[in-house]
Amino acid sequence: TAAASEWQRKFETIASKWHAKAEEQEALKGRLADAQAEAGKWQNKFVSAALAASEWQKKYDEATRVDKERPDLAGEQAFEEPQGDNEQELFDWLERLDGGQGGPLQYFGAIKGGFETLAQIKSVRLDTPVGPGNLGCIDPAFFDTMGIKTFGHRLIFAQGILALP
């Protein structure tokens, strides 16, 4: 009858819409699973990067610390007191280079023996870099003359010299 046909048509319309929604929901589940997998990959990359950063921080800390038990590894440990304003300026600059940890202070004697002011230290900057990065912008003779051997210390000095006004 006509009423039954009308109800059949309404039922089929509703069932069709419900089926379309179910398919849409399944597609969303698939996209969610893909997004979760991608997030997992990024999380693994983040964890790996964090571990690598931690290792680099350990290497940096090791390279810049003053080793009081093994002075043969860290150079001269007994720091001379600065005499006068210029030496104090050099001493303070060295102390700030590594955030107050004290690593660069072991070079105070050599630095004050070769330079009187920060302006003179600034003169070791090169107009034309001889290598990549900050290290390439500093005259290599500076590191050799001052006895700065470790990569970490050289990098700290290069950054500090390039930051001088």
Short mmCIF file of C-alpha atoms in Angstrom, two decimals:
data_model
loop_
_atom_site.label_atom_id
_atom_site.label_comp_id
_atom_site.label_asym_id
_atom_site.label_seq_id
_atom_site.Cartn_x
_atom_site.Cartn_y
_atom_site.Cartn_z
CA THR A 1 0.00 0.00 0.00
CA ALA A 2 0.99 3.62 -0.32
CA ALA A 3 1.63 4.15 3.38
CA ALA A 4 3.89 1.10 3.55
CA SER A 5 5.79 2.28 0.48
CA GLU A 6 6.26 5.69 2.07
CA TRP A 7 7.63 4.11 5.27
CA GLN A 8 9.89 1.83 3.20
CA ARG A 9 11.29 4.87 1.33
CA LYS A 10 11.91 6.77 4.62
CA PHE A 11 13.58 3.72 6.12
CA GLU A 12 15.87 3.33 3.10
CA THR A 13 16.79 7.05 3.20
CA ILE A 14 17.62 6.85 6.89
CA ALA A 15 19.54 3.59 6.42
CA SER A 16 21.48 5.13 3.52
CA LYS A 17 22.42 8.18 5.61
CA TRP A 18 23.39 5.95 8.53
CA HIS A 19 25.54 3.81 6.23
CA ALA A 20 27.26 6.94 4.81
CA LYS A 21 27.99 8.15 8.36
CA ALA A 22 29.40 4.75 9.30
CA GLU A 23 31.72 4.83 6.25
CA GLU A 24 32.77 8.38 7.14
CA GLN A 25 33.51 7.27 10.69
CA GLU A 26 35.62 4.36 9.42
CA ALA A 27 37.55 6.74 7.17
CA LEU A 28 38.14 9.05 10.14
CA LYS A 29 39.38 6.10 12.19
CA GLY A 30 41.87 5.32 9.43
CA ARG A 31 43.05 8.93 9.30
CA LEU A 32 43.33 8.95 13.10
CA ALA A 33 45.43 5.77 13.02
CA ASP A 34 47.69 7.33 10.37
CA ALA A 35 48.03 10.51 12.42
CA GLN A 36 48.85 8.49 15.55
CA ALA A 37 51.49 6.53 13.65
CA GLU A 38 53.00 9.77 12.33
CA ALA A 39 52.94 11.27 15.84
CA GLY A 40 54.73 8.16 17.10
CA LYS A 41 57.44 8.64 14.49
CA TRP A 42 57.87 12.28 15.50
CA GLN A 43 57.91 11.32 19.16
CA ASN A 44 60.71 8.83 18.43
CA LYS A 45 62.61 11.54 16.54
CA PHE A 46 62.10 13.94 19.44
CA VAL A 47 63.34 11.39 21.97
CA SER A 48 66.36 10.64 19.78
CA ALA A 49 67.09 14.35 19.43
CA ALA A 50 66.72 14.88 23.17
CA LEU A 51 69.14 12.02 23.86
CA ALA A 52 71.60 13.40 21.31
CA ALA A 53 71.30 16.86 22.85
CA SER A 54 71.94 15.36 26.26
CA GLU A 55 75.07 13.64 24.94
CA TRP A 56 76.27 16.86 23.34
CA GLN A 57 75.60 18.74 26.57
CA LYS A 58 77.72 16.18 28.43
CA LYS A 59 80.51 16.61 25.87
CA TYR A 60 80.25 20.39 26.13
CA ASP A 61 80.30 20.28 29.92
CA GLU A 62 83.29 17.95 29.85
CA ALA A 63 85.15 20.15 27.39
CA THR A 64 84.51 23.36 29.31
CA ARG A 65 84.85 22.34 32.93
CA VAL A 66 87.97 22.96 34.93
CA ASP A 67 89.18 19.60 36.17
CA LYS A 68 90.63 20.21 39.61
CA GLU A 69 91.59 16.55 40.14
CA ARG A 70 93.49 16.33 36.84
CA PRO A 71 95.24 19.64 36.18
CA ASP A 72 97.34 17.92 33.51
CA LEU A 73 94.15 17.66 31.44
CA ALA A 74 92.84 21.16 32.03
CA GLY A 75 95.93 23.35 32.01
CA GLU A 76 96.94 25.73 34.74
CA GLN A 77 94.45 25.74 37.61
CA ALA A 78 95.82 28.46 39.88
CA PHE A 79 94.32 31.68 38.56
CA GLU A 80 96.22 34.88 39.03
CA GLU A 81 94.29 37.78 40.45
CA PRO A 82 93.66 40.51 37.89
CA GLN A 83 95.78 43.61 38.37
CA GLY A 84 94.15 46.83 37.18
CA ASP A 85 91.03 47.63 35.20
CA ASN A 86 92.17 46.14 31.88
CA GLU A 87 93.06 42.78 33.42
CA GLN A 88 89.80 42.80 35.36
CA GLU A 89 87.91 43.41 32.11
CA LEU A 90 89.70 40.45 30.48
CA PHE A 91 89.11 38.25 33.54
CA ASP A 92 85.40 39.14 33.68
CA TRP A 93 85.02 38.43 29.95
CA LEU A 94 86.68 35.02 30.33
CA GLU A 95 84.43 34.25 33.27
CA ARG A 96 81.29 35.10 31.27
CA LEU A 97 82.28 33.05 28.21
CA ASP A 98 80.89 29.81 29.60
CA GLY A 99 78.25 31.23 31.89
CA GLY A 100 80.48 31.38 34.95
CA GLN A 101 81.61 27.72 34.94
CA GLY A 102 85.24 28.85 34.89
CA GLY A 103 86.69 26.81 32.02
CA PRO A 104 88.13 29.73 30.04
CA LEU A 105 89.75 31.23 33.15
CA GLN A 106 92.58 28.73 32.81
CA TYR A 107 93.75 30.81 29.83
CA PHE A 108 93.84 34.09 31.77
CA GLY A 109 97.64 34.13 32.04
CA ALA A 110 98.09 33.57 28.32
CA ILE A 111 95.36 36.04 27.36
CA LYS A 112 96.67 38.84 29.57
CA GLY A 113 100.19 38.12 28.31
CA GLY A 114 99.09 38.58 24.71
CA PHE A 115 96.39 41.22 24.97
CA GLU A 116 95.76 44.28 27.08
CA THR A 117 92.13 44.96 26.10
CA LEU A 118 89.08 43.28 24.61
CA ALA A 119 89.49 45.54 21.57
CA GLN A 120 92.85 43.87 20.93
CA ILE A 121 91.28 40.42 21.28
CA LYS A 122 88.62 41.47 18.79
CA SER A 123 91.42 42.01 16.25
CA VAL A 124 91.78 38.22 15.79
CA ARG A 125 88.51 38.18 13.85
CA LEU A 126 89.05 37.47 10.17
CA ASP A 127 87.41 39.52 7.42
CA THR A 128 87.44 36.44 5.19
CA PRO A 129 86.72 33.16 7.01
CA VAL A 130 89.28 30.38 6.58
CA GLY A 131 86.79 27.64 7.45
CA PRO A 132 83.15 26.93 8.26
CA GLY A 133 81.20 28.32 11.18
CA ASN A 134 82.40 30.57 13.97
CA LEU A 135 85.80 28.87 14.24
CA GLY A 136 86.58 29.79 10.64
CA CYS A 137 86.10 33.47 11.48
CA ILE A 138 88.92 33.55 14.04
CA ASP A 139 92.63 33.57 13.19
CA PRO A 140 93.80 29.99 13.96
CA ALA A 141 97.07 31.39 15.32
CA PHE A 142 95.10 32.85 18.24
CA PHE A 143 94.12 29.40 19.49
CA ASP A 144 97.62 28.02 19.03
CA THR A 145 99.34 30.98 20.67
CA MET A 146 96.95 30.97 23.64
CA GLY A 147 97.22 27.18 24.04
CA ILE A 148 93.50 26.60 23.45
CA LYS A 149 93.49 23.01 22.24
CA THR A 150 90.05 21.49 22.86
CA PHE A 151 87.32 21.96 20.29
CA GLY A 152 84.83 22.98 22.97
CA HIS A 153 87.07 25.72 24.32
CA ARG A 154 87.91 26.96 20.83
CA LEU A 155 84.21 27.17 20.03
CA ILE A 156 83.46 29.08 23.24
CA PHE A 157 86.24 31.57 22.48
CA ALA A 158 85.15 31.98 18.86
CA GLN A 159 81.57 32.70 19.93
CA GLY A 160 82.76 35.12 22.60
CA ILE A 161 85.13 36.98 20.27
CA LEU A 162 82.49 37.28 17.56
CA ALA A 163 80.05 38.66 20.16
CA LEU A 164 82.44 41.46 21.19
CA PRO A 165 81.06 44.87 20.24
#
